């Protein structure tokens, strides 16, 4: 069954980027090991620990059938130049559509984006790669899994992963834990009421 999965690298104090959208402190684990994990982008191969490679491989081997993000992430990445590293269709929630859509589909309603992503994904999972959409999906009760790649750093300020939760408390399962190098991957199922 298709799952809707939000996954982000996060500091110990709950930030997924610094105040200027910087991710340098949080993404170092993608290059701190010896095991290559190829992506759909020819020039981008991650080099991680064996444990992190096992965590990452399913996503880059076709387990993810669609990705949903917000306009801010889309703009910061320049639409991944038309190819997201996972190699799946991209659905963007935005109030406006840029001139260059890089092949992505744009929606103003996050639940409409999710419906289209479900169609595109088929029986594969849907990744959510933005904190605001994650929060909206938690509030709507449609998020199935949260994956936090916990980084041993305190940023102090920045963009939080879990602000604006209207339905709190949201209860989660005990985590599945994968200890990488410089990162701990924590996978939680969202308990539905």
PDB file of C-alpha atoms in Angstrom:
ATOM      1  CA  UNK A   1       0.000   0.000   0.000  1.00  0.00           C
ATOM      2  CA  UNK A   2       1.259   3.456  -0.899  1.00  0.00           C
ATOM      3  CA  UNK A   3       2.557   5.511   2.026  1.00  0.00           C
ATOM      4  CA  UNK A   4       2.907   9.286   2.249  1.00  0.00           C
ATOM      5  CA  UNK A   5       6.327   9.821   3.846  1.00  0.00           C
ATOM      6  CA  UNK A   6       7.888  13.070   5.038  1.00  0.00           C
ATOM      7  CA  UNK A   7      11.660  12.895   5.358  1.00  0.00           C
ATOM      8  CA  UNK A   8      14.059  15.639   6.380  1.00  0.00           C
ATOM      9  CA  UNK A   9      17.496  16.021   7.933  1.00  0.00           C
ATOM     10  CA  UNK A  10      16.994  17.859  11.220  1.00  0.00           C
ATOM     11  CA  UNK A  11      19.174  19.352  13.948  1.00  0.00           C
ATOM     12  CA  UNK A  12      18.751  18.116  17.498  1.00  0.00           C
ATOM     13  CA  UNK A  13      16.856  21.325  18.298  1.00  0.00           C
ATOM     14  CA  UNK A  14      14.322  20.793  15.503  1.00  0.00           C
ATOM     15  CA  UNK A  15      15.557  22.846  12.514  1.00  0.00           C
ATOM     16  CA  UNK A  16      15.736  21.643   8.896  1.00  0.00           C
ATOM     17  CA  UNK A  17      17.666  24.717   7.662  1.00  0.00           C
ATOM     18  CA  UNK A  18      19.255  27.803   9.114  1.00  0.00           C
ATOM     19  CA  UNK A  19      17.649  31.258   8.907  1.00  0.00           C
ATOM     20  CA  UNK A  20      19.025  31.777   5.387  1.00  0.00           C
ATOM     21  CA  UNK A  21      17.870  28.348   4.116  1.00  0.00           C
ATOM     22  CA  UNK A  22      21.379  26.962   4.598  1.00  0.00           C
ATOM     23  CA  UNK A  23      21.640  23.183   4.959  1.00  0.00           C
ATOM     24  CA  UNK A  24      25.417  22.782   5.188  1.00  0.00           C
ATOM     25  CA  UNK A  25      25.374  21.690   8.838  1.00  0.00           C
ATOM     26  CA  UNK A  26      22.609  19.157   8.137  1.00  0.00           C
ATOM     27  CA  UNK A  27      23.616  17.512   4.855  1.00  0.00           C
ATOM     28  CA  UNK A  28      27.242  16.595   5.572  1.00  0.00           C
ATOM     29  CA  UNK A  29      26.284  12.964   6.140  1.00  0.00           C
ATOM     30  CA  UNK A  30      25.493  12.603   2.418  1.00  0.00           C
ATOM     31  CA  UNK A  31      29.239  12.729   1.755  1.00  0.00           C
ATOM     32  CA  UNK A  32      30.933  11.376   4.896  1.00  0.00           C
ATOM     33  CA  UNK A  33      31.327   7.711   3.955  1.00  0.00           C
ATOM     34  CA  UNK A  34      32.740   5.270   1.458  1.00  0.00           C
ATOM     35  CA  UNK A  35      29.602   3.585   0.099  1.00  0.00           C
ATOM     36  CA  UNK A  36      28.310   5.116  -3.148  1.00  0.00           C
ATOM     37  CA  UNK A  37      24.567   5.650  -3.563  1.00  0.00           C
ATOM     38  CA  UNK A  38      23.863   6.732  -7.154  1.00  0.00           C
ATOM     39  CA  UNK A  39      20.932   9.025  -7.915  1.00  0.00           C
ATOM     40  CA  UNK A  40      18.886   9.811 -11.023  1.00  0.00           C
ATOM     41  CA  UNK A  41      21.167  12.805 -11.597  1.00  0.00           C
ATOM     42  CA  UNK A  42      24.231  11.551 -13.449  1.00  0.00           C
ATOM     43  CA  UNK A  43      26.747  13.820 -11.691  1.00  0.00           C
ATOM     44  CA  UNK A  44      25.301  13.269  -8.180  1.00  0.00           C
ATOM     45  CA  UNK A  45      26.340  10.231  -6.177  1.00  0.00           C
ATOM     46  CA  UNK A  46      26.147  10.261  -2.397  1.00  0.00           C
ATOM     47  CA  UNK A  47      28.952   8.629  -0.400  1.00  0.00           C
ATOM     48  CA  UNK A  48      27.670   7.541   2.978  1.00  0.00           C
ATOM     49  CA  UNK A  49      28.236   4.978   5.699  1.00  0.00           C
ATOM     50  CA  UNK A  50      27.065   1.395   5.023  1.00  0.00           C
ATOM     51  CA  UNK A  51      24.131   1.916   7.409  1.00  0.00           C
ATOM     52  CA  UNK A  52      23.014   5.160   5.764  1.00  0.00           C
ATOM     53  CA  UNK A  53      23.378   3.518   2.330  1.00  0.00           C
ATOM     54  CA  UNK A  54      20.933   0.797   3.357  1.00  0.00           C
ATOM     55  CA  UNK A  55      18.567   3.509   4.590  1.00  0.00           C
ATOM     56  CA  UNK A  56      18.805   5.525   1.335  1.00  0.00           C
ATOM     57  CA  UNK A  57      18.900   2.833  -1.342  1.00  0.00           C
ATOM     58  CA  UNK A  58      15.168   2.006  -1.537  1.00  0.00           C
ATOM     59  CA  UNK A  59      14.258   5.628  -2.354  1.00  0.00           C
ATOM     60  CA  UNK A  60      16.872   5.825  -5.129  1.00  0.00           C
ATOM     61  CA  UNK A  61      15.999   2.358  -6.450  1.00  0.00           C
ATOM     62  CA  UNK A  62      12.380   3.172  -7.303  1.00  0.00           C
ATOM     63  CA  UNK A  63      10.431   2.866  -4.028  1.00  0.00           C
ATOM     64  CA  UNK A  64       9.333   6.517  -4.353  1.00  0.00           C
ATOM     65  CA  UNK A  65       6.877   7.157  -7.168  1.00  0.00           C
ATOM     66  CA  UNK A  66       6.201  10.874  -6.646  1.00  0.00           C
ATOM     67  CA  UNK A  67       7.533  13.809  -4.648  1.00  0.00           C
ATOM     68  CA  UNK A  68       5.552  16.740  -3.246  1.00  0.00           C
ATOM     69  CA  UNK A  69       7.237  19.971  -2.215  1.00  0.00           C
ATOM     70  CA  UNK A  70       6.458  23.642  -1.754  1.00  0.00           C
ATOM     71  CA  UNK A  71       7.440  26.502  -4.022  1.00  0.00           C
ATOM     72  CA  UNK A  72      10.229  27.663  -1.712  1.00  0.00           C
ATOM     73  CA  UNK A  73      12.083  24.331  -1.968  1.00  0.00           C
ATOM     74  CA  UNK A  74      11.407  24.200  -5.706  1.00  0.00           C
ATOM     75  CA  UNK A  75      12.923  27.681  -6.155  1.00  0.00           C
ATOM     76  CA  UNK A  76      15.896  27.024  -3.851  1.00  0.00           C
ATOM     77  CA  UNK A  77      16.806  23.931  -5.879  1.00  0.00           C
ATOM     78  CA  UNK A  78      16.019  25.586  -9.228  1.00  0.00           C
ATOM     79  CA  UNK A  79      13.498  22.795  -9.788  1.00  0.00           C
ATOM     80  CA  UNK A  80      16.378  20.312  -9.641  1.00  0.00           C
ATOM     81  CA  UNK A  81      16.999  21.401 -13.252  1.00  0.00           C
ATOM     82  CA  UNK A  82      14.149  19.110 -14.266  1.00  0.00           C
ATOM     83  CA  UNK A  83      15.377  15.895 -12.611  1.00  0.00           C
ATOM     84  CA  UNK A  84      14.962  15.280  -8.903  1.00  0.00           C
ATOM     85  CA  UNK A  85      17.702  12.973  -7.543  1.00  0.00           C
ATOM     86  CA  UNK A  86      15.044  10.317  -6.812  1.00  0.00           C
ATOM     87  CA  UNK A  87      14.014  10.414 -10.471  1.00  0.00           C
ATOM     88  CA  UNK A  88      10.262  10.656  -9.930  1.00  0.00           C
ATOM     89  CA  UNK A  89       7.582  13.173 -10.951  1.00  0.00           C
ATOM     90  CA  UNK A  90       7.519  16.353  -8.837  1.00  0.00           C
ATOM     91  CA  UNK A  91       4.322  18.041  -7.621  1.00  0.00           C
ATOM     92  CA  UNK A  92       4.662  21.586  -6.278  1.00  0.00           C
ATOM     93  CA  UNK A  93       2.175  23.369  -4.016  1.00  0.00           C
ATOM     94  CA  UNK A  94       2.300  27.080  -4.768  1.00  0.00           C
ATOM     95  CA  UNK A  95       0.182  30.208  -5.097  1.00  0.00           C
ATOM     96  CA  UNK A  96       1.856  30.970  -8.422  1.00  0.00           C
ATOM     97  CA  UNK A  97       3.511  29.132 -11.290  1.00  0.00           C
ATOM     98  CA  UNK A  98       7.022  30.103 -12.424  1.00  0.00           C
ATOM     99  CA  UNK A  99       7.898  30.630 -16.076  1.00  0.00           C
ATOM    100  CA  UNK A 100      10.186  27.577 -16.019  1.00  0.00           C
ATOM    101  CA  UNK A 101       8.351  24.689 -14.412  1.00  0.00           C
ATOM    102  CA  UNK A 102      11.154  22.174 -15.070  1.00  0.00           C
ATOM    103  CA  UNK A 103       8.545  19.530 -15.862  1.00  0.00           C
ATOM    104  CA  UNK A 104       6.875  19.772 -12.435  1.00  0.00           C
ATOM    105  CA  UNK A 105       3.117  19.963 -11.933  1.00  0.00           C
ATOM    106  CA  UNK A 106       1.807  22.928  -9.887  1.00  0.00           C
ATOM    107  CA  UNK A 107      -1.203  23.012  -7.564  1.00  0.00           C
ATOM    108  CA  UNK A 108      -2.640  25.567  -5.165  1.00  0.00           C
ATOM    109  CA  UNK A 109      -4.303  22.908  -2.990  1.00  0.00           C
ATOM    110  CA  UNK A 110      -1.982  20.425  -1.246  1.00  0.00           C
ATOM    111  CA  UNK A 111      -4.668  17.711  -1.182  1.00  0.00           C
ATOM    112  CA  UNK A 112      -5.165  18.051  -4.952  1.00  0.00           C
ATOM    113  CA  UNK A 113      -1.395  17.702  -5.372  1.00  0.00           C
ATOM    114  CA  UNK A 114      -1.543  14.570  -3.216  1.00  0.00           C
ATOM    115  CA  UNK A 115      -4.376  13.082  -5.291  1.00  0.00           C
ATOM    116  CA  UNK A 116      -2.378  13.584  -8.498  1.00  0.00           C
ATOM    117  CA  UNK A 117       0.794  12.269  -6.837  1.00  0.00           C
ATOM    118  CA  UNK A 118      -1.093   9.109  -5.810  1.00  0.00           C
ATOM    119  CA  UNK A 119      -2.092   8.546  -9.432  1.00  0.00           C
ATOM    120  CA  UNK A 120       1.477   9.056 -10.646  1.00  0.00           C
ATOM    121  CA  UNK A 121       3.011   6.900  -7.900  1.00  0.00           C
ATOM    122  CA  UNK A 122       0.765   3.894  -8.455  1.00  0.00           C
ATOM    123  CA  UNK A 123       1.710   1.381  -5.765  1.00  0.00           C
ATOM    124  CA  UNK A 124       4.957   3.186  -4.863  1.00  0.00           C
ATOM    125  CA  UNK A 125       5.371   5.628  -1.974  1.00  0.00           C
ATOM    126  CA  UNK A 126       5.027   9.420  -2.065  1.00  0.00           C
ATOM    127  CA  UNK A 127       7.772  11.583  -0.566  1.00  0.00           C
ATOM    128  CA  UNK A 128       7.045  14.953   1.041  1.00  0.00           C
ATOM    129  CA  UNK A 129      10.089  17.212   1.000  1.00  0.00           C
ATOM    130  CA  UNK A 130       8.979  20.412   2.639  1.00  0.00           C
ATOM    131  CA  UNK A 131       8.095  21.315   6.242  1.00  0.00           C
ATOM    132  CA  UNK A 132       4.988  23.377   5.435  1.00  0.00           C
ATOM    133  CA  UNK A 133       3.404  20.588   3.352  1.00  0.00           C
ATOM    134  CA  UNK A 134       4.367  18.050   6.029  1.00  0.00           C
ATOM    135  CA  UNK A 135       2.561  20.187   8.614  1.00  0.00           C
ATOM    136  CA  UNK A 136      -0.506  20.557   6.382  1.00  0.00           C
ATOM    137  CA  UNK A 137      -0.627  16.804   5.731  1.00  0.00           C
ATOM    138  CA  UNK A 138      -0.302  16.084   9.466  1.00  0.00           C
ATOM    139  CA  UNK A 139      -3.151  18.514  10.150  1.00  0.00           C
ATOM    140  CA  UNK A 140      -5.266  16.821   7.456  1.00  0.00           C
ATOM    141  CA  UNK A 141      -4.477  13.329   8.785  1.00  0.00           C
ATOM    142  CA  UNK A 142      -3.009  12.065   5.486  1.00  0.00           C
ATOM    143  CA  UNK A 143       0.667  11.614   6.431  1.00  0.00           C
ATOM    144  CA  UNK A 144       1.630   7.998   7.161  1.00  0.00           C
ATOM    145  CA  UNK A 145       5.312   8.138   8.105  1.00  0.00           C
ATOM    146  CA  UNK A 146       7.873  10.653   9.346  1.00  0.00           C
ATOM    147  CA  UNK A 147      11.569  10.009   8.807  1.00  0.00           C
ATOM    148  CA  UNK A 148      13.957  12.273  10.689  1.00  0.00           C
ATOM    149  CA  UNK A 149      17.638  12.030   9.858  1.00  0.00           C
ATOM    150  CA  UNK A 150      18.806  13.460  13.184  1.00  0.00           C
ATOM    151  CA  UNK A 151      22.061  15.397  12.981  1.00  0.00           C
ATOM    152  CA  UNK A 152      24.165  15.935  16.121  1.00  0.00           C
ATOM    153  CA  UNK A 153      24.174  19.724  15.923  1.00  0.00           C
ATOM    154  CA  UNK A 154      22.256  22.537  17.631  1.00  0.00           C
ATOM    155  CA  UNK A 155      21.475  25.333  15.164  1.00  0.00           C
ATOM    156  CA  UNK A 156      19.738  27.630  17.647  1.00  0.00           C
ATOM    157  CA  UNK A 157      17.658  29.360  14.955  1.00  0.00           C
ATOM    158  CA  UNK A 158      16.224  28.569  11.576  1.00  0.00           C
ATOM    159  CA  UNK A 159      13.313  26.843   9.886  1.00  0.00           C
ATOM    160  CA  UNK A 160      11.514  24.339  12.093  1.00  0.00           C
ATOM    161  CA  UNK A 161      10.202  21.012  10.820  1.00  0.00           C
ATOM    162  CA  UNK A 162       7.101  20.885  13.012  1.00  0.00           C
ATOM    163  CA  UNK A 163       5.655  24.374  13.523  1.00  0.00           C
ATOM    164  CA  UNK A 164       1.962  25.158  12.995  1.00  0.00           C
ATOM    165  CA  UNK A 165       0.480  21.823  14.053  1.00  0.00           C
ATOM    166  CA  UNK A 166      -3.237  22.327  14.610  1.00  0.00           C
ATOM    167  CA  UNK A 167      -4.033  18.724  15.521  1.00  0.00           C
ATOM    168  CA  UNK A 168      -1.374  18.235  18.237  1.00  0.00           C
ATOM    169  CA  UNK A 169      -0.653  16.059  19.989  1.00  0.00           C
ATOM    170  CA  UNK A 170       0.079  13.746  17.081  1.00  0.00           C
ATOM    171  CA  UNK A 171       1.103  10.352  18.345  1.00  0.00           C
ATOM    172  CA  UNK A 172       3.809   8.329  16.638  1.00  0.00           C
ATOM    173  CA  UNK A 173       5.007   4.745  16.848  1.00  0.00           C
ATOM    174  CA  UNK A 174       8.280   3.807  18.487  1.00  0.00           C
ATOM    175  CA  UNK A 175      11.003   4.597  15.963  1.00  0.00           C
ATOM    176  CA  UNK A 176      12.889   2.202  13.755  1.00  0.00           C
ATOM    177  CA  UNK A 177      16.485   3.342  14.313  1.00  0.00           C
ATOM    178  CA  UNK A 178      19.420   3.196  11.904  1.00  0.00           C
ATOM    179  CA  UNK A 179      22.676   4.599  13.248  1.00  0.00           C
ATOM    180  CA  UNK A 180      24.801   6.083  10.473  1.00  0.00           C
ATOM    181  CA  UNK A 181      27.970   8.154  10.673  1.00  0.00           C
ATOM    182  CA  UNK A 182      27.100  11.671  11.860  1.00  0.00           C
ATOM    183  CA  UNK A 183      23.382  10.895  11.566  1.00  0.00           C
ATOM    184  CA  UNK A 184      20.705   8.763  13.192  1.00  0.00           C
ATOM    185  CA  UNK A 185      17.805   7.823  10.927  1.00  0.00           C
ATOM    186  CA  UNK A 186      14.533   7.627  12.880  1.00  0.00           C
ATOM    187  CA  UNK A 187      11.404   6.284  11.151  1.00  0.00           C
ATOM    188  CA  UNK A 188       8.054   6.802  12.851  1.00  0.00           C
ATOM    189  CA  UNK A 189       4.601   5.715  11.718  1.00  0.00           C
ATOM    190  CA  UNK A 190       1.894   8.295  12.380  1.00  0.00           C
ATOM    191  CA  UNK A 191      -0.787   6.785  14.583  1.00  0.00           C
ATOM    192  CA  UNK A 192      -4.196   7.444  13.089  1.00  0.00           C
ATOM    193  CA  UNK A 193      -7.074   8.079  15.502  1.00  0.00           C
TER     194      UNK A 193
END
